[in-house]
Amino acid sequence: MILIKKIKLINYILVLCVISSCERTNTKPPNILWITVEDISPNLGCYGDNKAHTPTLDSLASKGFKYINAIANAPVCAPARNSIITGMYPSSLGTLDMRSSSKPWMKRAGWVPDDVLMYPEVLRSKGYYCTNNTKEDYNFDLNREIWDDSGKQAHWKNRSQMDKPFFSIFNLTMTHESCINSKQKHEQYTKELPENLRVDPNDMDVPPYYPDTPLVRELLSRHYDNIATMDMVISNLLQDLEDAGQSNNTIIFFYSDHGTGLPRHKRWLFDTGVKVPLIVYIPETYKNLYPSDPGSEINRLVSFIDLAPTVLNLANAKIPSTMQGKAFLGNELNPESEHVHIARGRMDERYDMQRGVRTKDYKYLRYYEPSKPFIQFMNTPESGPLMTELRKAEKAGKLSPEAKQLVEPIKPKESLFDLNIDPFEFNDLAKNPDYKDKLDELREVHNQWMEKVLDVGLIPEAIIRDWEKSKNKPIYKILREDSKFYNDLLIISSSNEEKVLLEGLNNPNEAVRYRAAIGLYNMDRKITNKAISVLQEKLESDKIINVALAATRALLRTGFQTDSVIEKLAEGLDNDNEWTRLQSALIIDDFSFAVRNLEKKSKEMIKNDPNKYVVRVLNHALNIYNGTDNRVR
């Protein structure tokens, strides 16, 4: 009897060992492969786009999980990538403005605190081999190595220990807007695409916000040919996994960095600019991580700040407290977010602060600079052939009602869209009384979020960089050490009352004074003589030149034209702070009085200024004033 009991005990222990061994096998850290592409909306067959030839991605989605509410937090590449690498909102870090990173023609900018950890750093501390091929473009000056290898040759195959888990990202660029706009570049990328997979321009469905011309159809067909080429490249990447015997151990993500690289898509907070494809494949080895049955459509609302915490959760790594996103895969998940917050800052040489809140059903947009047109002149997109076609149709009076929205000279202060019945966001419900409760609700969600993350977009870029320089710390740290003025900033930025704005002009904080002057400029009615007098006083006496320049802009709009205005704008052009120079240049560009009196100086700046954005704006000002068509970099 004792012997039988011993045998049973031994068998029980053996069973436990087998179970334990299986559990260890299933809990081995997964490899993780990210495949990212540039500038595509959900233009894939698996998302219902019948023009797209994407058999590889369609197959991946059929075995994995297709997310239908994946949203980029910014509609342009560098800020979007910033949100991914940090798991944070760029507008809280001061890295939302496009190309805020250090360049040869920029002083130190886009400064991220040392204690803000990037997800590859955390993965490496957990024993992962981390590679990035090839693009970084995080929109800040990173002074430390975060990858084991980053560059054209970076690959998970290069790890010295083959049993070491890897995280590897491949950034594919053949769908970038430049590969639509440049026929030569497009042909170079698609030279191996079979003719039978190419889309006939005559078969294209032209969106209602574009002119239906042969060139527009050609551009759209190029986009789909680029996507077909991309799908072939992805097939090779997945075959590499299969050939190396890693398919059963690797979780795969596929997504785009933002919407299609065409007007109203890239750079815009409409869904055409921020809604992206996201496919996740999880091998059966890790089926305990399945969010649903394989092949399912996942309705969960996710955004780019969620990607970093998600990958860390899958790797069983600790998520840094600085990360503002939520993991949407793995164990011990938080409840799903009801809202995604989206933001647009400076796009190349033009400021136009926009913010948004998206739910599964609604989109709320807030325009902080409504007096600016929907499309400001920007050197890069205006040189694109589709924008050229749009401008031609505008001059000929042939724009559709949907296209006319793009060229409106002013914007509303806020917009609301029902995404279920109006997915293209044509019908603004902000003034519809039936939707007042929803408008109030999402406006308050936005306001609370601004205060929670201390969105730095309300502070002009020039003042941010001056503060960072004088305090020798990034704006993220500055605001978390002293944000007493921020509530005043929120009040001033939301006000359309002259009395409130005039009080703001006397605030001890220069960012509040600046925003008050901009508020007077943006008012939808004429300001009083009292306001003009106070603005004139700020022009003459405010020690912060950015406040004086903001007062100058407001005064010029009232028709105030004096030598003191020209002197202040010239002083702005001579400033050491490149963003102050840009602020001055943008004011000059908007008022012919300023161009006329600063034409000679502007020509000198175009030749000599190291900031190409200053050069672009002043060149545009002179072209409009003189009727010329001079081109600059």
XYZ file of C-alpha atoms in Angstrom, residues 19 53 65 146 182 200 203 214 219 221 262 275 283 289 302 313 322 426 442 468 478 491 516 531 556 583-584 618:
28
model
C 2.300 21.096 -16.726
C -4.263 44.656 -53.744
C -7.072 40.889 -35.267
C 17.893 53.527 -27.143
C 7.060 62.358 -57.729
C -6.114 51.867 -63.950
C -11.170 52.985 -62.497
C -6.940 62.945 -65.197
C -2.094 60.386 -58.395
C -3.718 55.212 -58.772
C -2.716 64.030 -49.734
C -7.609 56.964 -38.676
C 0.509 32.985 -32.875
C -3.302 36.793 -25.184
C -6.921 52.683 -29.362
C 2.741 44.553 -21.330
C 5.378 58.751 -17.498
C -18.796 67.170 -44.003
C -16.922 66.696 -25.488
C 13.996 76.104 -21.624
C 9.059 73.476 -16.174
C -9.482 80.881 -19.602
C -4.661 87.504 -24.842
C -8.440 97.733 -26.772
C -2.495 95.566 -38.065
C 6.567 84.753 -35.774
C 7.605 88.111 -37.221
C 9.177 85.669 -46.433
